[in-house]
Coordinates of C-alpha atoms in Angstrom, one line a residue:
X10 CA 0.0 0.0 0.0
X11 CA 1.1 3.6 -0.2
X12 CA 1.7 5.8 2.4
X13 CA -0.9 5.4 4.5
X14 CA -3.4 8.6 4.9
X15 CA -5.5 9.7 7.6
X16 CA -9.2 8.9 5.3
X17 CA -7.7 5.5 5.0
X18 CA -7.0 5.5 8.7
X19 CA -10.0 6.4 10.0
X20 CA -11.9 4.0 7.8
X21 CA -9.5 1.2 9.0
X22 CA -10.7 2.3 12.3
X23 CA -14.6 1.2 11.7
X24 CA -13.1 -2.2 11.5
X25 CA -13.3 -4.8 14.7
X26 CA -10.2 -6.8 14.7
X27 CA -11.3 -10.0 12.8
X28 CA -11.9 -7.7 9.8
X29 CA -8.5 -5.8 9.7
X30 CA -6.5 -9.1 10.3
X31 CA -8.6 -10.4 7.5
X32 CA -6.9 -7.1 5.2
X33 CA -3.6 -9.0 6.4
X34 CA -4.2 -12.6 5.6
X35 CA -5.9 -11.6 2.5
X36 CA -2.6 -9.5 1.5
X37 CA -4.6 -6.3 1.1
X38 CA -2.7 -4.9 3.6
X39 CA 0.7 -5.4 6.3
X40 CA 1.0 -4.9 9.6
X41 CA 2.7 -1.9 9.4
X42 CA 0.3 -0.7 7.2
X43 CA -2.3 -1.2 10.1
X44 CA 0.4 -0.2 12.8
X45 CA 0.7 3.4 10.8
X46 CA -2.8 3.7 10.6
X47 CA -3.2 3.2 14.6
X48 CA -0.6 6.0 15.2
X49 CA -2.4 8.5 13.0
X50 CA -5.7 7.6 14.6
X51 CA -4.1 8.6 18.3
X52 CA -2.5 11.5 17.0
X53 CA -6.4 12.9 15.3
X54 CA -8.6 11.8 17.5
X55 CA -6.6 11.3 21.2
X56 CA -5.7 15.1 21.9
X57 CA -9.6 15.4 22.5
X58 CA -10.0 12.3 24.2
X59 CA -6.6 12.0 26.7
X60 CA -7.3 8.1 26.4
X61 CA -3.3 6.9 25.7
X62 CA -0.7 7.3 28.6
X63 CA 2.1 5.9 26.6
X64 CA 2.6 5.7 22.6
X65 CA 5.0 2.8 21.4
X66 CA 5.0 4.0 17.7
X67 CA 8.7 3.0 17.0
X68 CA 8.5 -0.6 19.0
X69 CA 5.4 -1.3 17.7
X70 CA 6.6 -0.5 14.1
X71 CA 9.4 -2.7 14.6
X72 CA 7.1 -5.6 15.6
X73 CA 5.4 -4.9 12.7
X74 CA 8.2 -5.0 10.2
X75 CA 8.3 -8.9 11.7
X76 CA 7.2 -12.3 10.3
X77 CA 3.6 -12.0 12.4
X78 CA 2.7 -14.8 15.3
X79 CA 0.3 -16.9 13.2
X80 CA -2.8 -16.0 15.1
X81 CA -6.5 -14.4 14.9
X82 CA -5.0 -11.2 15.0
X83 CA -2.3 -11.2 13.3
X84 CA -0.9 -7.1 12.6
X85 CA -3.5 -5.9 14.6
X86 CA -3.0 -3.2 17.1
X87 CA -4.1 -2.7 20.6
X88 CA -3.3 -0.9 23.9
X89 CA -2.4 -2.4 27.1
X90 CA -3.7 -1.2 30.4
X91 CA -1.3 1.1 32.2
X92 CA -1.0 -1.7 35.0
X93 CA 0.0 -4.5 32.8
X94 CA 4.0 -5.1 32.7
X95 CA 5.2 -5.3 28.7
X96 CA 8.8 -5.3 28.0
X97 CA 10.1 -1.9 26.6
X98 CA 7.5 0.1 28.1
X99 CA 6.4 1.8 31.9
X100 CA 4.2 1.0 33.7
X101 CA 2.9 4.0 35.7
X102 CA -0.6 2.3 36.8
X103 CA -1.6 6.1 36.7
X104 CA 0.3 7.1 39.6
X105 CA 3.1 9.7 40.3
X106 CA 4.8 7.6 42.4
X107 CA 5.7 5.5 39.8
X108 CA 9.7 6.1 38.2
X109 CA 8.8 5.3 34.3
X110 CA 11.4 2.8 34.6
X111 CA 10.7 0.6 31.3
X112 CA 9.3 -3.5 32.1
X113 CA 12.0 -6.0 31.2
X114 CA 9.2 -9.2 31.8
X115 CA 5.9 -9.9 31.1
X116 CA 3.7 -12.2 32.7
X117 CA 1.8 -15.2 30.6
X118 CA -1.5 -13.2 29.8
X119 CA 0.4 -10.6 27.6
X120 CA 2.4 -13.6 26.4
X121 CA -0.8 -15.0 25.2
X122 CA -2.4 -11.9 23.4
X123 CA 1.5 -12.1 21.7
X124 CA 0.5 -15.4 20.0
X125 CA -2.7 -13.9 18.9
X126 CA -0.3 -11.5 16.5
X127 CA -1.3 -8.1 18.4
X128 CA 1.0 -5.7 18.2
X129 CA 0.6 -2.8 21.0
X130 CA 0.8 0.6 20.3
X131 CA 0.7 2.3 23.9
X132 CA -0.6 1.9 27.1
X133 CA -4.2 3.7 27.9
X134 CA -4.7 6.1 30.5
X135 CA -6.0 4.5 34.1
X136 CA -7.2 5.7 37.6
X137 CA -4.6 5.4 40.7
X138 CA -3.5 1.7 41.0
X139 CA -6.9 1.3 39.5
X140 CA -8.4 2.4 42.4
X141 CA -11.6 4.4 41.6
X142 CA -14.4 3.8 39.4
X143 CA -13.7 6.7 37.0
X144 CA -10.8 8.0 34.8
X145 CA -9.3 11.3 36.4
X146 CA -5.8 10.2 37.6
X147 CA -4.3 13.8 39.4
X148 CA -0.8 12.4 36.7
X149 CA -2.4 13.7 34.1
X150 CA -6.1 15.5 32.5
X151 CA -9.0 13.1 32.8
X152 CA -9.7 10.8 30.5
X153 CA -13.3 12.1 28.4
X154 CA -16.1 10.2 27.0
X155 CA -16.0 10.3 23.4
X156 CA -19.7 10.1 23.7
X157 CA -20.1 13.5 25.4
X158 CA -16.6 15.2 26.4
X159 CA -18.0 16.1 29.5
X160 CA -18.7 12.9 31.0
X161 CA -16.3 10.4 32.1
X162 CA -15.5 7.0 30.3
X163 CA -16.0 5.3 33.8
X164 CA -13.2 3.5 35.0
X165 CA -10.7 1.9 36.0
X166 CA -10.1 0.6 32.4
X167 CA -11.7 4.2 31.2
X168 CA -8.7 4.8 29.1
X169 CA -9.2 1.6 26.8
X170 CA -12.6 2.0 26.9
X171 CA -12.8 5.5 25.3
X172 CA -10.1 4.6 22.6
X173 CA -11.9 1.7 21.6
X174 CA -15.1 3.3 21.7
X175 CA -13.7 6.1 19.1
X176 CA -12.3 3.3 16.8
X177 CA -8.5 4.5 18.0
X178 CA -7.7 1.0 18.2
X179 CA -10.4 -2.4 17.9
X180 CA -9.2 -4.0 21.3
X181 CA -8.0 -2.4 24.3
X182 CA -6.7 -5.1 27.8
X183 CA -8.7 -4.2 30.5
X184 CA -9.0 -5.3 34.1
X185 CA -11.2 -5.8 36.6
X186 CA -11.5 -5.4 40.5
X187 CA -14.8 -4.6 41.9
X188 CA -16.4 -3.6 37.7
X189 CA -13.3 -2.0 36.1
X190 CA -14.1 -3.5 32.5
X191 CA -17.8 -3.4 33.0
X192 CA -18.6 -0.2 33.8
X193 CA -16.1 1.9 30.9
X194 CA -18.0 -0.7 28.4
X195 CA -21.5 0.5 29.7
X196 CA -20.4 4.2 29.4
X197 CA -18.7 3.9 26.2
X198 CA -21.0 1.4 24.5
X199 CA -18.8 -1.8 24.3
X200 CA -18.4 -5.4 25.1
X201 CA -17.0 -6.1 28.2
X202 CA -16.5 -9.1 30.0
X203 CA -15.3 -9.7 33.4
X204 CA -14.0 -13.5 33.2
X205 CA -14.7 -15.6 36.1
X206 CA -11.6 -16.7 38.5
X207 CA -9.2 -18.8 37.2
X208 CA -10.7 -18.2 33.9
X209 CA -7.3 -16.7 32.4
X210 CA -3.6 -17.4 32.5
X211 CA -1.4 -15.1 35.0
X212 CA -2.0 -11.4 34.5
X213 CA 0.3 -9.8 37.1
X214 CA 2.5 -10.8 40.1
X215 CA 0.6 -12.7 42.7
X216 CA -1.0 -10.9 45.4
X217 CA -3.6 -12.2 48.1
X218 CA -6.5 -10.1 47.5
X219 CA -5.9 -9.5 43.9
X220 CA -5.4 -13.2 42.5
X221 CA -9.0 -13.3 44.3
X222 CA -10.9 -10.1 42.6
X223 CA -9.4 -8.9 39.4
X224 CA -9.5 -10.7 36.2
X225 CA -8.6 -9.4 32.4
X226 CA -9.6 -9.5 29.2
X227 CA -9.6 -7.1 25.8
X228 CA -12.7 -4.5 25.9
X229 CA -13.9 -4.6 22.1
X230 CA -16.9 -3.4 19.5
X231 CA -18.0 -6.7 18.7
X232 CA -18.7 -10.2 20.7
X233 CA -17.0 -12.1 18.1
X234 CA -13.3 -10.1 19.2
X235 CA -14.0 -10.5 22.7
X236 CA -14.8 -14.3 22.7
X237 CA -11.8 -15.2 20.4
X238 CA -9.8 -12.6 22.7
X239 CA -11.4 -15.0 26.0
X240 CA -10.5 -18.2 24.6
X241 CA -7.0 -17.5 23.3
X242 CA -6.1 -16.4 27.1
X243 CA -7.9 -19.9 28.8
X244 CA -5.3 -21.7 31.0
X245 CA -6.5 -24.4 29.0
X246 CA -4.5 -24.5 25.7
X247 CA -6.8 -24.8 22.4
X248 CA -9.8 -23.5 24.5
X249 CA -12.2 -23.2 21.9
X250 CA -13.9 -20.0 21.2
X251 CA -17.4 -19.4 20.8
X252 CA -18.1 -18.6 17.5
X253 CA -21.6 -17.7 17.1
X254 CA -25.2 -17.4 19.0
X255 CA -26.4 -20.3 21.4
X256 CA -29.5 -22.4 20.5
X257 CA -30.3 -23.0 24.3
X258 CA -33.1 -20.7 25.8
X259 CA -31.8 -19.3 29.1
X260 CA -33.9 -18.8 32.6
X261 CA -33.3 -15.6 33.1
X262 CA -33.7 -13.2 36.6
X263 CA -33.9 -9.6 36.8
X264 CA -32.8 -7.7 39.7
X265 CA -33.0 -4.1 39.7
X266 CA -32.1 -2.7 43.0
X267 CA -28.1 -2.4 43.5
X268 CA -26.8 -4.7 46.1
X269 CA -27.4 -2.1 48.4
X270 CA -30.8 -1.9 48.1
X271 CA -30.5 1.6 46.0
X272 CA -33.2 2.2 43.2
X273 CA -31.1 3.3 39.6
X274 CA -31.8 6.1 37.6
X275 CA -35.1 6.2 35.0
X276 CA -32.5 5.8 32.3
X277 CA -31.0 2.9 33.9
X278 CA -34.4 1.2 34.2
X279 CA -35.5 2.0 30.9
X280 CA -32.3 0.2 29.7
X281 CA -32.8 -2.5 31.9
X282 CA -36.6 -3.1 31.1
X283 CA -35.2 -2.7 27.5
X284 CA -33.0 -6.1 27.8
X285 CA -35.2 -8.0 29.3
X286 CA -38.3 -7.3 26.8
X287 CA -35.5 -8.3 24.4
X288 CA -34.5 -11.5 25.9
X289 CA -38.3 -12.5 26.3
X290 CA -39.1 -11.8 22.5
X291 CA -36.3 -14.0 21.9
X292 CA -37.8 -17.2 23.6
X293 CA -35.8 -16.8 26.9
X294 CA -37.7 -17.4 30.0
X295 CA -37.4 -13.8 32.2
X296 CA -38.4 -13.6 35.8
X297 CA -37.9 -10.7 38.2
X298 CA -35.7 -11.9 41.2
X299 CA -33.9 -10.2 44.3
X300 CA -29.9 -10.9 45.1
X301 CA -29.6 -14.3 46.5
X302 CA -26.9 -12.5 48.7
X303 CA -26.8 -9.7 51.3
X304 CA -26.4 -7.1 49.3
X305 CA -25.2 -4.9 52.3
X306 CA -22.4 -7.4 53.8
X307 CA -21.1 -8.0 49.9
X308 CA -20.4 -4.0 49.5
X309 CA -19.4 -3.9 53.0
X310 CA -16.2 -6.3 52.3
X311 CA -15.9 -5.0 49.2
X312 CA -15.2 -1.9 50.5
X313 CA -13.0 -3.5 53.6
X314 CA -11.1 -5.5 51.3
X315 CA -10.4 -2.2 48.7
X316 CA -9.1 -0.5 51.5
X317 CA -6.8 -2.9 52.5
X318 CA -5.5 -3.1 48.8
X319 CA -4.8 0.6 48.9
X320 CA -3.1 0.4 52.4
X321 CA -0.8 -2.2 50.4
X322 CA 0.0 0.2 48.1
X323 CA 0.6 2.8 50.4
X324 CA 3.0 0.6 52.2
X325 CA 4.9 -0.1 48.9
X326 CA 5.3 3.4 47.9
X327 CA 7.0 4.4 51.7
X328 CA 9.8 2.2 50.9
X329 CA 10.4 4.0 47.7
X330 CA 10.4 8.3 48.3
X331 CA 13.5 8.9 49.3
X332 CA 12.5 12.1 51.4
X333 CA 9.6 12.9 49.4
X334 CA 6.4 13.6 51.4
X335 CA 4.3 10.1 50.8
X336 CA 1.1 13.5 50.1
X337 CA 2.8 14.6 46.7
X338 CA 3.6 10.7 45.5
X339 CA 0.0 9.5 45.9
X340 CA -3.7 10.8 45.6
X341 CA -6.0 11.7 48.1
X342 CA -8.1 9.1 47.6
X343 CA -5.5 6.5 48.1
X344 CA -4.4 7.7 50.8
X345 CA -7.5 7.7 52.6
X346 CA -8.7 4.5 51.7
X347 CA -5.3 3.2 53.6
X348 CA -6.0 5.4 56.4
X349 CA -9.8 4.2 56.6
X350 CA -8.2 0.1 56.7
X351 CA -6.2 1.1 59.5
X352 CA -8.8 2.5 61.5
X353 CA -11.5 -1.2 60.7
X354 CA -11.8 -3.2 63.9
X355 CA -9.9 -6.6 63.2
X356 CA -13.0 -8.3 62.8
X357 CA -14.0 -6.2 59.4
X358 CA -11.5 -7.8 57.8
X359 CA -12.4 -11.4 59.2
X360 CA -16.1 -10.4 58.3
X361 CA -15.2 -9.5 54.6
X362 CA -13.3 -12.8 54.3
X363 CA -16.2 -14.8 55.8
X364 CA -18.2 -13.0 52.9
X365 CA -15.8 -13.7 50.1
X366 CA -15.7 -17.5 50.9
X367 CA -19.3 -17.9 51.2
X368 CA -20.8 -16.2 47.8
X369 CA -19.4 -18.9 45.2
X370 CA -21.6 -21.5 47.5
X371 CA -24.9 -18.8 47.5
X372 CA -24.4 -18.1 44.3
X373 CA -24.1 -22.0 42.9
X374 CA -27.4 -22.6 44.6
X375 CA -29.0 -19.7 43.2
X376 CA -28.0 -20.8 39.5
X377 CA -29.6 -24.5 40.0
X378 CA -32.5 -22.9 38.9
X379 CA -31.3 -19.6 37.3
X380 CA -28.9 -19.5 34.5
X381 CA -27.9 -15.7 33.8
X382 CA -28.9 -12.7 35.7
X383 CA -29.3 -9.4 33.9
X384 CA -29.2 -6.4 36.3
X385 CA -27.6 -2.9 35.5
X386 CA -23.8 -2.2 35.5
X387 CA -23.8 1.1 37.2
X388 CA -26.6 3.2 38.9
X389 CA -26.5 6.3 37.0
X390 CA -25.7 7.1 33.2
X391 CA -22.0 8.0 32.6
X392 CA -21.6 10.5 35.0
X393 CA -20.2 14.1 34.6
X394 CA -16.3 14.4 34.6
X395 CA -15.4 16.0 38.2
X396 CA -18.4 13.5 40.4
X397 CA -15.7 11.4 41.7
X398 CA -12.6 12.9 41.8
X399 CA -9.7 11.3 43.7
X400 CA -9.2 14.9 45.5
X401 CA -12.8 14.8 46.6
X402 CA -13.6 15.0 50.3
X403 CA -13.0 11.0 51.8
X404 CA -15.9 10.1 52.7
X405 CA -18.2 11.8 50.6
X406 CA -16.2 10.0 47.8
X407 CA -16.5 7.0 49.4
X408 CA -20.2 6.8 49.7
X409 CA -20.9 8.5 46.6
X410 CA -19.0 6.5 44.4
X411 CA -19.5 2.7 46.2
X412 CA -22.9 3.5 46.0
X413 CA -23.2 4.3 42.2
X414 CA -20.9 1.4 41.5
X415 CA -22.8 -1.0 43.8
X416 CA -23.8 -3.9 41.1
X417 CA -20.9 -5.0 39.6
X418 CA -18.4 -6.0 43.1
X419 CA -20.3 -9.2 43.2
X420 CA -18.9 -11.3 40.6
X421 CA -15.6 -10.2 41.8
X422 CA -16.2 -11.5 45.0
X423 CA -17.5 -14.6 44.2
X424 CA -15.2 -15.1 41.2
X425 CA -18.3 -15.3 38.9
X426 CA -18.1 -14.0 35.1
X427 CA -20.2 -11.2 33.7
X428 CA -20.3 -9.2 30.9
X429 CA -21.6 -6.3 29.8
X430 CA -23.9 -5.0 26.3
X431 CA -24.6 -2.1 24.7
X432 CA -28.3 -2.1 24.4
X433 CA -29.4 1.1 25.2
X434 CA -28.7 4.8 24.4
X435 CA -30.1 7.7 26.5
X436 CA -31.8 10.5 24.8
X437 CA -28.8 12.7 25.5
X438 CA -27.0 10.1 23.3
X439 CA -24.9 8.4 26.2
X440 CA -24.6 4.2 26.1
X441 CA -26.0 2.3 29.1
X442 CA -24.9 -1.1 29.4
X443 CA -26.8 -4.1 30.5
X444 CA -25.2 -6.6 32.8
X445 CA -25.3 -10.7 32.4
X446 CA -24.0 -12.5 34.9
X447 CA -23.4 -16.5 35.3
X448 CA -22.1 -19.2 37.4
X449 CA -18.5 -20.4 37.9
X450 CA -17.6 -21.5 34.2
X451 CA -19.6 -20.5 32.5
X452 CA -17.8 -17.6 29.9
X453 CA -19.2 -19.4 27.2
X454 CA -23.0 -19.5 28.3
X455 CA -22.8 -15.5 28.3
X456 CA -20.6 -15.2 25.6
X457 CA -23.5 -17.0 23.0
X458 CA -25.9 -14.7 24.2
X459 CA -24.1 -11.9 23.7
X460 CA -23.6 -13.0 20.0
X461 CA -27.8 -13.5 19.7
X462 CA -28.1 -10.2 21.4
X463 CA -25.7 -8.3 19.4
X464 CA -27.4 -10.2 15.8
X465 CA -31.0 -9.3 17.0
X466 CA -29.9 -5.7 18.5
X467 CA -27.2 -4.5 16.4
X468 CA -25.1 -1.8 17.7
X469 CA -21.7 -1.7 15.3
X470 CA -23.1 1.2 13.1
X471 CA -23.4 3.5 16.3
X472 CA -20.4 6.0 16.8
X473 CA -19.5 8.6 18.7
X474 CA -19.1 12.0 18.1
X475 CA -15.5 11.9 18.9
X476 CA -14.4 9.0 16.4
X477 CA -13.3 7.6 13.0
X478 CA -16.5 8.3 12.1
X479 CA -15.9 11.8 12.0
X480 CA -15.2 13.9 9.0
X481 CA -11.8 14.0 8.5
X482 CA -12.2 17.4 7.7
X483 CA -12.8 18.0 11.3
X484 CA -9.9 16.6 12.8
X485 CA -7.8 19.6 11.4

């Protein structure tokens, strides 16, 4: 191909991954040609957006300029989270206490989305130590929604999420702790799944709390990249992926309060009545249901157990200032997560353990007789940029923003997969996801009706208003 123009690049851009590693295997195109049209997309469209924390051009040209891993992918690029270790790059994991130093290792999940034949072109922009459930790191501007640039992409994966939503790049790794995948893909209209523990290879160094509540996977436009995406990173080798919409009709629940007993917004139950009239035209069986759980005790150790992942991180950092004051290495809203663990009666700890152990067992009753359960993602639409800052006021953060995020911590708890669809759009024109949610093992249960939901509902035609669906006349 000839140089490689920024028309060509932005219609590149309106391609899901399958389809521009199809231009590659076909011979229509090279890697590089896709690698080039990646970098002109960030540099058009990601001074609007502040979605990409790191750019890679030159290593991922040279990857490029490669014989190509024989895999789905092959030539495509992507971004890594700023919390996942790649060789030749820093990771900052959005935080100012963090050197830049560049990884020398990787860990067997990005070895994985190597044999795929993704090439990354940067790192995407993240909360704190992933920390917060919006995209507003004090290292940097905020992250916007390419939906509405005054709204935020949600977080902690809010970075990804915006550049995949604006056809930057098709796929973007994102991870998730307490709804960190599932609610950016809500507020920027993707496909996000949450896999269930154990679900994946090794992401990231062990750690107690973490190897128990975060899992991985790429945020994308379209099932069929997410489930190929899913499958390719199974600890199982030759998992297969799911390739296509499931014949078997589902019991379905619907739960509408939050776990803490919180009524969502009118848009969020118009998008959630939406889904379910959807999954009952299509021969599923749809039920309304309350959580099999206490809602209450399941944010409670969520928030117990957060805190006591920030007071780790805290701890870290001391060892590492060198004089500095630990206030100008780390946020706010770090540090007073840390400083709200220390001050938890022993027994809150003990409690939220208690509760962690118990949920898979609740939870495997429950889904005897249910299979999926579609709730919301989030309370609210995407919320205005400045609602949850990290230099908000503790505990008014604290209670704020648990309680808007209150649906998704479960399945992190209990180690469950869930994903989230975009099925709805507000009348202001922002995305609303809806939430499915399964037993232990069952990725590929949601990941067929994701593929029936996405044939019967389409959503691929629906862009932004920052994206590569934008005039390119506009860009200059």
């Amino acid at each position: 191909m000839t140089e490689m123009v920024l028309a060509d690049a932005l219609a590149l851009g309106q391609l899901d991954a399958h389809a521009q590693a199809a231009l590659v295997q076909r011979g229509e195109l090279s890697a590089t040609d896709l690698v080039d049209a990646a970098i002109l997309r960030i540099d058009a469209l990601d001074g609007q957006l502040g979605a990409v924390s790191h750019r890679a051009y030159a290593q991922a040209r040279e990857r490029a300029a490669q014989p190509l891993a024989p895999g789905a992918f092959a030539g495509v690029p992507y971004l890594l989270k700023d919390s996942l270790d790649y060789p030749g790059m820093p990771t900052l994991a959005g935080s100012r206490s963090r050197t830049g130093a560049l990884a020398r290792s990787a860990y067997p999940y990005a070895g994985r989305l190597d044999t795929l034949g993704l090439i990354p072109v940067g790192k995407s922009v993240m909360p704190e130590f992933g920390l917060m459930g919006t995209t507003e790191p004090l290292l940097r501007e905020p992250t916007r929604n390419p939906w509405s640039l005054a709204h935020s992409p949600a977080g902690s994966s809010g970075g990804a999420a915006a550049a995949v939503a604006a056809g930057i790049v098709p796929l973007a790794h994102g991870s998730d702790g307490a709804g960190s995948i599932r609610l950016p893909a809500s507020a920027c209209g993707l496909v996000g799944l949450k896999p269930g523990r154990g679900a994946t290879v090794r992401v990231r160094s062990r750690h107690a709390l973490e190897d128990l509540m975060v899992a991985d996977s790429l945020l994308s436009r379209s099932v069929r990249d997410t489930a190929t995406a899913f499958a390719a990173a199974h600890p199982r080798n030759e998992h297969p992926a799911v390739v296509g919409p499931s014949t078997r009709r589902l019991r379905i629940a619907v739960i509408e309060s939050s776990l803490s007993g919180l009524q969502p917004h009118e848009d969020i139950k118009r998008a959630l009545r939406g889904a379910a009239d959807l999954c009952a035209r299509l021969g599923h069986d749809v039920e309304r249901a309350s959580w099999p759980v206490d809602g209450n005790a399941t944010m409670d150790a969520l928030q117990t157990l957060w805190a006591h992942m920030a007071g780790d991180v805290v701890d870290s950092v001391r060892g590492t200032l060198g004089g500095r004051a630990v206030e100008d290495m780390l946020e706010p809203w770090t540090l007073g997560l840390s400083h709200w663990a220390g001050s938890l009666p022993r027994e809150t700890l003990e409690r939220a353990y208690e509760q962690l152990t118990g949920l898979p067992i609740q939870l495997a009753a429950f889904h005897q007789d249910i299979d999926v359960v579609l709730s919301p993602v989030m309370s609210t639409p995407p919320p205005l940029l400045g609602t949850y800052p990290p230099d908000r006021e503790f505990e008014a953060l604290r209670h704020g923003m648990f309680d808007w995020m209150s649906y998704t911590p479960l399945q992190n708890l209990a180690g469950t997969p869930a994903i989230s669809l975009p099925l709805h759009w507000t009348a202001a024109g922002l995305p609303i996801g809806a939430m499915f949610a399964a037993d232990r093992g069952q990725e590929d249960l949601l990941l067929g009706l994701a593929f029936e939901l996405e044939q019967a509902q389409p959503w691929a035609q629906r862009w932004p208003t920052v994206s590569v669906a934008q005039p390119v006349e506009l860009m200059a």
